[in-house]
mmCIF file of C-alpha atoms and ligand atoms in Angstrom:
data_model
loop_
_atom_site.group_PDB
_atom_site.id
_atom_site.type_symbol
_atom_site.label_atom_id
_atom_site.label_comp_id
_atom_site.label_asym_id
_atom_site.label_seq_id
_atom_site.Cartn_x
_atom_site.Cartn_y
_atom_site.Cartn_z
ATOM 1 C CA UNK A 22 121.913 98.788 67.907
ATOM 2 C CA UNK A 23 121.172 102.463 69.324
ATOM 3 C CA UNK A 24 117.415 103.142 70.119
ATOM 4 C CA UNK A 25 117.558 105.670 67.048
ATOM 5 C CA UNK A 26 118.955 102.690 64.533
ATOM 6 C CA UNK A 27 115.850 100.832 65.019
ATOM 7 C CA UNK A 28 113.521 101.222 62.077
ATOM 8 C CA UNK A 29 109.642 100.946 61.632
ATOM 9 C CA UNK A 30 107.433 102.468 64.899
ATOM 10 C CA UNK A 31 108.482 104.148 67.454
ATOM 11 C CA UNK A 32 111.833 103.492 68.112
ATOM 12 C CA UNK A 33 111.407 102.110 72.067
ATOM 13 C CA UNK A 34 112.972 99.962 74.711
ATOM 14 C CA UNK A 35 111.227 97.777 77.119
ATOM 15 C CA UNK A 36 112.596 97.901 80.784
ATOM 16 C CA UNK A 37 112.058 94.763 82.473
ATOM 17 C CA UNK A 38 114.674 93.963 85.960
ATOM 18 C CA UNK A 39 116.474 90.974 88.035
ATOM 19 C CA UNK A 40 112.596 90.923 90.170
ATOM 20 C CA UNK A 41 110.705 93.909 91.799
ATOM 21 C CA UNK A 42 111.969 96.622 93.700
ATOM 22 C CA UNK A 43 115.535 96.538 91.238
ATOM 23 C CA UNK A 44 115.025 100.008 89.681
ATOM 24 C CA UNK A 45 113.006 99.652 86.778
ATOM 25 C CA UNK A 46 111.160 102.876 87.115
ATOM 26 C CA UNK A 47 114.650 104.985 87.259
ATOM 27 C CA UNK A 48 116.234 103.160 84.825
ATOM 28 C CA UNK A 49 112.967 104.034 82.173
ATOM 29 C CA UNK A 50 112.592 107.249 83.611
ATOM 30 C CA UNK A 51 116.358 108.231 82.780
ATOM 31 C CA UNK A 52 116.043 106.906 79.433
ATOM 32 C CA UNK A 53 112.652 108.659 78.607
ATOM 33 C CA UNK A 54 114.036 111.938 80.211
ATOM 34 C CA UNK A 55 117.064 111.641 77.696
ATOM 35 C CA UNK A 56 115.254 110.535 74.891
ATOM 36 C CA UNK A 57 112.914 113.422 75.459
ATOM 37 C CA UNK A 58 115.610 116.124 76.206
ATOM 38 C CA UNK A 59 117.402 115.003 72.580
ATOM 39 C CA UNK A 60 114.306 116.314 71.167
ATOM 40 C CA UNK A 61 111.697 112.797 70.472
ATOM 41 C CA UNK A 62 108.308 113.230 71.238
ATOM 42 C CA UNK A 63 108.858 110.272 74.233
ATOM 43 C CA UNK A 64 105.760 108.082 74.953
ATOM 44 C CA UNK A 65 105.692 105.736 78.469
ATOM 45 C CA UNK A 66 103.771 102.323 78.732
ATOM 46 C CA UNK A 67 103.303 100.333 81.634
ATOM 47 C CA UNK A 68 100.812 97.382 81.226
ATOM 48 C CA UNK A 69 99.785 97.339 84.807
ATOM 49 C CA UNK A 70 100.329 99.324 88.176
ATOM 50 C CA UNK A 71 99.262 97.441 91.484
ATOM 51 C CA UNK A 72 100.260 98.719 95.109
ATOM 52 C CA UNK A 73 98.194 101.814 94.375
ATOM 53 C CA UNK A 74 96.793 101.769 97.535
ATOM 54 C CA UNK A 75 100.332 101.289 99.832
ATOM 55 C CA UNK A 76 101.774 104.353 97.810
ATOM 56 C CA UNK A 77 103.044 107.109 100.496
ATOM 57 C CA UNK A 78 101.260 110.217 100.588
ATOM 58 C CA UNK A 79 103.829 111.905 99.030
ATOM 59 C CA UNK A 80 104.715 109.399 96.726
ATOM 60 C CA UNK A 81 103.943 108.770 93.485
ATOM 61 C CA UNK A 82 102.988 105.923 91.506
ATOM 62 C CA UNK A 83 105.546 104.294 88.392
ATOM 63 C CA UNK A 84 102.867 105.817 85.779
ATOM 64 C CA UNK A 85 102.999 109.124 87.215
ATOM 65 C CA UNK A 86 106.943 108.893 87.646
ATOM 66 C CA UNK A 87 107.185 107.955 83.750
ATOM 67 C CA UNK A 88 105.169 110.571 82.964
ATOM 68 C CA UNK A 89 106.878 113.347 84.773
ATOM 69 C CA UNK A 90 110.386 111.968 83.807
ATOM 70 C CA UNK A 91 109.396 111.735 79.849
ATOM 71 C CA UNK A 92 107.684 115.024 79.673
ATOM 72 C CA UNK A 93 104.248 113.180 78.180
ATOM 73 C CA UNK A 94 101.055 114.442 78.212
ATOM 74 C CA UNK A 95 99.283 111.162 78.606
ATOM 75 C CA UNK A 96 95.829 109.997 80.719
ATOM 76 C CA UNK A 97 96.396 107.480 83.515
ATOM 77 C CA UNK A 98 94.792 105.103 81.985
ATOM 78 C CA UNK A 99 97.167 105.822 78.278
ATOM 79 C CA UNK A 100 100.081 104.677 80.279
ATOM 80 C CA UNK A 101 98.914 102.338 82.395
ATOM 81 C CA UNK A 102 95.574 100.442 81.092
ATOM 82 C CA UNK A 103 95.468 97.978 84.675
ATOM 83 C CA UNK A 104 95.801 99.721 87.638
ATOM 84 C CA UNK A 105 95.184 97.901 90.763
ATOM 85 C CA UNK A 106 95.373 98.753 94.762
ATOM 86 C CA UNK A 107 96.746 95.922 96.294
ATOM 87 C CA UNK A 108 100.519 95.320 96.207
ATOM 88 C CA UNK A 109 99.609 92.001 93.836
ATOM 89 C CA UNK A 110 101.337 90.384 90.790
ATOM 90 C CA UNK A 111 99.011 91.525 88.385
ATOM 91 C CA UNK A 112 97.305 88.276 87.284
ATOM 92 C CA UNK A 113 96.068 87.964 91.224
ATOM 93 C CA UNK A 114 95.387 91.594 91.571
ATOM 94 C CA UNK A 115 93.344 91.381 88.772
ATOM 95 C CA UNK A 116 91.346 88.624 90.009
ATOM 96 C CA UNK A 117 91.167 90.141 92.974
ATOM 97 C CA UNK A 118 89.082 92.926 91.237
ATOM 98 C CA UNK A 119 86.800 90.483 89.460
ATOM 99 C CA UNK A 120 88.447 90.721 85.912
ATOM 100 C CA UNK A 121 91.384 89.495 83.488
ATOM 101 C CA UNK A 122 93.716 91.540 82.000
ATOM 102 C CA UNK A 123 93.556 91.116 78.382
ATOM 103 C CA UNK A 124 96.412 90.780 76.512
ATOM 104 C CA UNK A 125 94.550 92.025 73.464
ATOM 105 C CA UNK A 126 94.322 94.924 75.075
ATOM 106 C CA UNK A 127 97.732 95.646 76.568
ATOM 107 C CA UNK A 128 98.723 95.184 72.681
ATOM 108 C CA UNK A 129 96.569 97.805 71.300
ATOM 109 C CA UNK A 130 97.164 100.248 74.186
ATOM 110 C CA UNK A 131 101.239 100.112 73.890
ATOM 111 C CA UNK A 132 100.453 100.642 70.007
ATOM 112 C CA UNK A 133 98.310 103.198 71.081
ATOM 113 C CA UNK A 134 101.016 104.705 73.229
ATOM 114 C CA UNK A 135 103.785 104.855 70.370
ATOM 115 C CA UNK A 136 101.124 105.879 67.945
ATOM 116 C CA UNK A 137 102.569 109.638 66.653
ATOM 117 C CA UNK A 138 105.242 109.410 69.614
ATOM 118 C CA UNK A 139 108.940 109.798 68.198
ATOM 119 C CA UNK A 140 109.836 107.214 71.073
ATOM 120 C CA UNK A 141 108.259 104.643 73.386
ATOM 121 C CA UNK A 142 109.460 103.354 77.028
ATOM 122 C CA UNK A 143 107.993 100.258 78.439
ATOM 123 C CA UNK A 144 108.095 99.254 82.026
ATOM 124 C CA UNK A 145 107.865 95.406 82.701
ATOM 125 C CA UNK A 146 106.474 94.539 85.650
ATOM 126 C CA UNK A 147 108.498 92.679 88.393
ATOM 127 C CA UNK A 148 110.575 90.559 86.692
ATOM 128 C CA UNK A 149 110.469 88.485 83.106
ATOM 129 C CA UNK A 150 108.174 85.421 84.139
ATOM 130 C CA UNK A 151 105.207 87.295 86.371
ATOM 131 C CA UNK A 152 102.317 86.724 85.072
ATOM 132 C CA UNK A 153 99.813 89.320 83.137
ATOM 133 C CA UNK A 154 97.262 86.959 82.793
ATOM 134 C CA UNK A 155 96.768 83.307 83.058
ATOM 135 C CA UNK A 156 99.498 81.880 79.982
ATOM 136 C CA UNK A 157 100.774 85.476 79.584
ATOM 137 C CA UNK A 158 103.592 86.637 81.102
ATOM 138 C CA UNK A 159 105.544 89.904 80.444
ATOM 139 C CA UNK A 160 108.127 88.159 78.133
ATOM 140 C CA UNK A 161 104.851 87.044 76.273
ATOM 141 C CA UNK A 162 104.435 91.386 75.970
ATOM 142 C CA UNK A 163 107.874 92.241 75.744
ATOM 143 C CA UNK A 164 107.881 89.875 72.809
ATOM 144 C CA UNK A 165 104.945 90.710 71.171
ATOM 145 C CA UNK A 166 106.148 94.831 71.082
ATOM 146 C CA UNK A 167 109.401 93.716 70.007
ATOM 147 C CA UNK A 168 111.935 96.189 71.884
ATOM 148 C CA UNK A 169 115.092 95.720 73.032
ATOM 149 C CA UNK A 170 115.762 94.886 77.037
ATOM 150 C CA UNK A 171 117.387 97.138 79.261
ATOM 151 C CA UNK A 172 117.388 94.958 82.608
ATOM 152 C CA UNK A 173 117.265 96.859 85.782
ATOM 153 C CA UNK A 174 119.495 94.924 88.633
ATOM 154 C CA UNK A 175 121.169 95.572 92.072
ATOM 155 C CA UNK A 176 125.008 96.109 92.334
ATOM 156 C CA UNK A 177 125.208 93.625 95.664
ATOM 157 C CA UNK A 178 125.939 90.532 96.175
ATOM 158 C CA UNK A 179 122.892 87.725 94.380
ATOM 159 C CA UNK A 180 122.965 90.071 91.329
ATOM 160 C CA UNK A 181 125.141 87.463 88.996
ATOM 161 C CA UNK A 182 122.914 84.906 89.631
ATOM 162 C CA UNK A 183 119.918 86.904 89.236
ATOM 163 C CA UNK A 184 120.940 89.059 86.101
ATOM 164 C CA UNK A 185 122.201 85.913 84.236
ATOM 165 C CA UNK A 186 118.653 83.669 84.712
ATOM 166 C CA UNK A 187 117.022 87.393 83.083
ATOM 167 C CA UNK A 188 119.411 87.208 80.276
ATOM 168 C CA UNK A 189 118.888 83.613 79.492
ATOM 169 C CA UNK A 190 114.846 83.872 79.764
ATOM 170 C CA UNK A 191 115.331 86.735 77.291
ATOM 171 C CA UNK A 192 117.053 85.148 74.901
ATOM 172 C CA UNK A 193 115.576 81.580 75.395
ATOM 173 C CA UNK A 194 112.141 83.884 73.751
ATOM 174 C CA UNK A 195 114.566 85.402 71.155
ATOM 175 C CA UNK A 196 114.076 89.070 72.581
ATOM 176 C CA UNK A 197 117.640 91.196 72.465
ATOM 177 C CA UNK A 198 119.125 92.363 75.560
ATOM 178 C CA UNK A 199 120.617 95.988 74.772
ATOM 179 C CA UNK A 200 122.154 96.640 78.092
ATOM 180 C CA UNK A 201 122.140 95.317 82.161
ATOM 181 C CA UNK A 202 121.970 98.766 84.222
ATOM 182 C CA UNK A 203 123.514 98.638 88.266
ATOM 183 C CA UNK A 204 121.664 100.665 89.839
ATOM 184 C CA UNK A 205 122.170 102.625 92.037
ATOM 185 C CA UNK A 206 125.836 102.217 91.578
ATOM 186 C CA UNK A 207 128.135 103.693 94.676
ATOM 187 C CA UNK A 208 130.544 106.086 94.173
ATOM 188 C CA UNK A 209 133.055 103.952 96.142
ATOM 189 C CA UNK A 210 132.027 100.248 94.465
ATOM 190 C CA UNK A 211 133.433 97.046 96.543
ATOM 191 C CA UNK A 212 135.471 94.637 95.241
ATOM 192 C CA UNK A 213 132.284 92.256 95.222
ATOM 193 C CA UNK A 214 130.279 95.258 93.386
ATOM 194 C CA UNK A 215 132.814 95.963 90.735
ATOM 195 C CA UNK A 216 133.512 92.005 90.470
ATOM 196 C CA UNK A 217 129.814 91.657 89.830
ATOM 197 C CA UNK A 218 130.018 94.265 86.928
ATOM 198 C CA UNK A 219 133.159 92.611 85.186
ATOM 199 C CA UNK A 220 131.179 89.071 85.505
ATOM 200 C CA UNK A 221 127.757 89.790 84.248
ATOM 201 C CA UNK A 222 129.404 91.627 81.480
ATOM 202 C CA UNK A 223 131.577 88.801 80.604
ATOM 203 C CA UNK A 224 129.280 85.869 81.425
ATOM 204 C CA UNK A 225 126.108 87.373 80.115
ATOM 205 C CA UNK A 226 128.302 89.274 77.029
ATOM 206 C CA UNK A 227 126.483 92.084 77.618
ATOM 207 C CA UNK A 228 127.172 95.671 77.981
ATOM 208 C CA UNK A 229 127.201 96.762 81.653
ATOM 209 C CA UNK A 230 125.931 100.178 82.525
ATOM 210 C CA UNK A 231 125.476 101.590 85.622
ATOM 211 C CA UNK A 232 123.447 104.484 87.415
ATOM 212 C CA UNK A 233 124.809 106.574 90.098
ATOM 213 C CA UNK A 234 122.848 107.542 93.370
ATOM 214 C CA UNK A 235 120.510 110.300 91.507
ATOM 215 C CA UNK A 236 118.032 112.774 93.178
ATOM 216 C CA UNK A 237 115.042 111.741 91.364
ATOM 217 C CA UNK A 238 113.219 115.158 91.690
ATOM 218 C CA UNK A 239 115.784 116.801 89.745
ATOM 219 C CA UNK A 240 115.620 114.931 86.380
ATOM 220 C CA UNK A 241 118.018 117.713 84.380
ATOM 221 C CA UNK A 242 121.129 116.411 86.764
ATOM 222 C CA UNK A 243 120.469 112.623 85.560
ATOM 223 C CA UNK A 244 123.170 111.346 83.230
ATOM 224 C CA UNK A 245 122.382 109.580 79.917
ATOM 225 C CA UNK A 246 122.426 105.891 79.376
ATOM 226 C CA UNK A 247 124.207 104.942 76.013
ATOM 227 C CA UNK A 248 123.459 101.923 73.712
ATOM 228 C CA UNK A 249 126.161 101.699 72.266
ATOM 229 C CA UNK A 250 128.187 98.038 72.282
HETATM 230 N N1 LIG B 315 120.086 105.388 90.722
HETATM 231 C C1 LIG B 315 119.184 105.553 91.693
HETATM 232 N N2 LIG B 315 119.068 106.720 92.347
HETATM 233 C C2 LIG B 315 118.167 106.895 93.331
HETATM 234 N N3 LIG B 315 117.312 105.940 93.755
HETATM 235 C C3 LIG B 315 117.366 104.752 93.126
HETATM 236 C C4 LIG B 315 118.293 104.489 92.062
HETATM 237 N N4 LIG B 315 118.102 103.226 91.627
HETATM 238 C C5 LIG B 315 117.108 102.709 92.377
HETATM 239 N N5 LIG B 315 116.660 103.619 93.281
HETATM 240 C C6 LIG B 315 115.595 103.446 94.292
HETATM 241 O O1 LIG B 315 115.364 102.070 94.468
HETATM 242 C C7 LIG B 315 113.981 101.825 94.682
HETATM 243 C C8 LIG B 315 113.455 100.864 93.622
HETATM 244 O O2 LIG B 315 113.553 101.496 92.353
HETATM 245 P P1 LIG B 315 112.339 101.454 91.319
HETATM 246 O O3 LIG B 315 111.103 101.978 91.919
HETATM 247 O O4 LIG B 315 112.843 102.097 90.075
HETATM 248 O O5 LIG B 315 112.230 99.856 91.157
HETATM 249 P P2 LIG B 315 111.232 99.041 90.238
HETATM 250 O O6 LIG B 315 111.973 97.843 89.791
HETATM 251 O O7 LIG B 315 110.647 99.939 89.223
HETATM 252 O O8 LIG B 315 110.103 98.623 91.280
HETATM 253 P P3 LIG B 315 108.645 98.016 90.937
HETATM 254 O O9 LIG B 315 108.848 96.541 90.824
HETATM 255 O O10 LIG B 315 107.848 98.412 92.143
HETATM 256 O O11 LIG B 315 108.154 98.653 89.680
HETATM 257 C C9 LIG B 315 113.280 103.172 94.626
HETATM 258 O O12 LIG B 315 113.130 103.682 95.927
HETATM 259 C C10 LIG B 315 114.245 104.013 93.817
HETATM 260 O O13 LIG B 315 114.090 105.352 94.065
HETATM 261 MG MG1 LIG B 316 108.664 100.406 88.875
#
């Protein structure tokens, strides 16, 4: 399936990754930008932001990345309905706060999000099995919007292992895993990084993308990320 085959809705992806820290955020953000730059109308959802308070001065924060990279002219609060300061899964950095995050909520607010948008991009949060709220985790989301993975994971060494137990929680839940992305993938890959490729492709029968080192301020130099299998 290509994002554009999908019927009914926005068509939309859901980026979840091998754990936190993989390269969600790029991965999404390349897809929206491409999505956007063939012309959709690109929406970006991610149910919950913690670590608000630990960002760099400088930095910015995955809603604000998503909504620079997509070209969206979505609230804060459109994108992201839970954000939180403290670099928390979301289930404890919302009880840190005093509240629950609803999944209700996260529901409407990602229909919300697509509503009138010619695409949507979901960002997971850490990896398959953290938990939103007490008995929901984000498979229980990515399930319940129905898009097809892209899974964010390293090139190095621990990746197999890593990307494989993502693919099989995916499809234990029946969700369908459209592509793996390496990223950031060296221009000069090891024999251990290219191995790791070949394997997860083969193992996982999966198509294999990769990302090259890309300056992330400079979204019209980004290559495009194809679905095809
Ligand atoms: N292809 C790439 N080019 C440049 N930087 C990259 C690339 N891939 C990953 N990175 C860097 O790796 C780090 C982690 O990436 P990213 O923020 O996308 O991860 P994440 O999985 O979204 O993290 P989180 O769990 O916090 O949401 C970031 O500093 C990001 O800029
Ligand atoms: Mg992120």
């Amino acid at each position: 399936m290509t994002v554009t085959e999908q019927v009914g809705g926005p068509v939309g992806v859901f980026v979840t990754g091998t754990g936190t820290e993989v390269g969600k955020t790029v991965v999404a953000a390349v897809i929206a930008h491409a999505l956007a730059a063939g012309g959709l109308d690109v929406a970006v959802f991610k149910p919950c932001v913690t670590g608000l308070d630990e960002l760099p001065a400088d930095g910015l924060a995955d809603h604000e990345l998503l909504r620079r990279a997509s070209g969206s002219d979505q609230t804060d609060a459109e994108i992201a309905p839970y954000r939180y300061g403290p670099p928390a899964s979301p289930h404890l950095a919302a009880a840190m706060a005093g509240e629950e995050i609803d999944p209700e909520r996260l529901r409407a607010a990602a229909g919300a999000a697509g509503d009138g948008a010619g695409a949507l991009v979901c960002e997971g949060v850490g990896g398959l099995l953290v938990p939103l709220a007490p008995g929901y985790l984000v498979r229980d989301l990515a399930v319940d919007l129905g898009y097809p993975l892209a899974i964010a994971a390293v090139p190095r060494l621990g990746t197999i292992n890593h990307t494989l137990l993502t693919i099989e929680a995916a499809r234990a839940a029946g969700l369908e895993v459209a592509l793996v992305v390496l990223t950031p993938w060296p221009d000069q890959p090891t024999a251990i990084e290219a191995s790791n490729r070949e394997t997860i492709a083969s193992l996982g029968s999966v198509d294999v993308q990769t990302l090259p080192q890309l300056d992330l301020d400079a979204p019209a130099t980004w290559p495009r990320l194809s679905w095809g299998r």
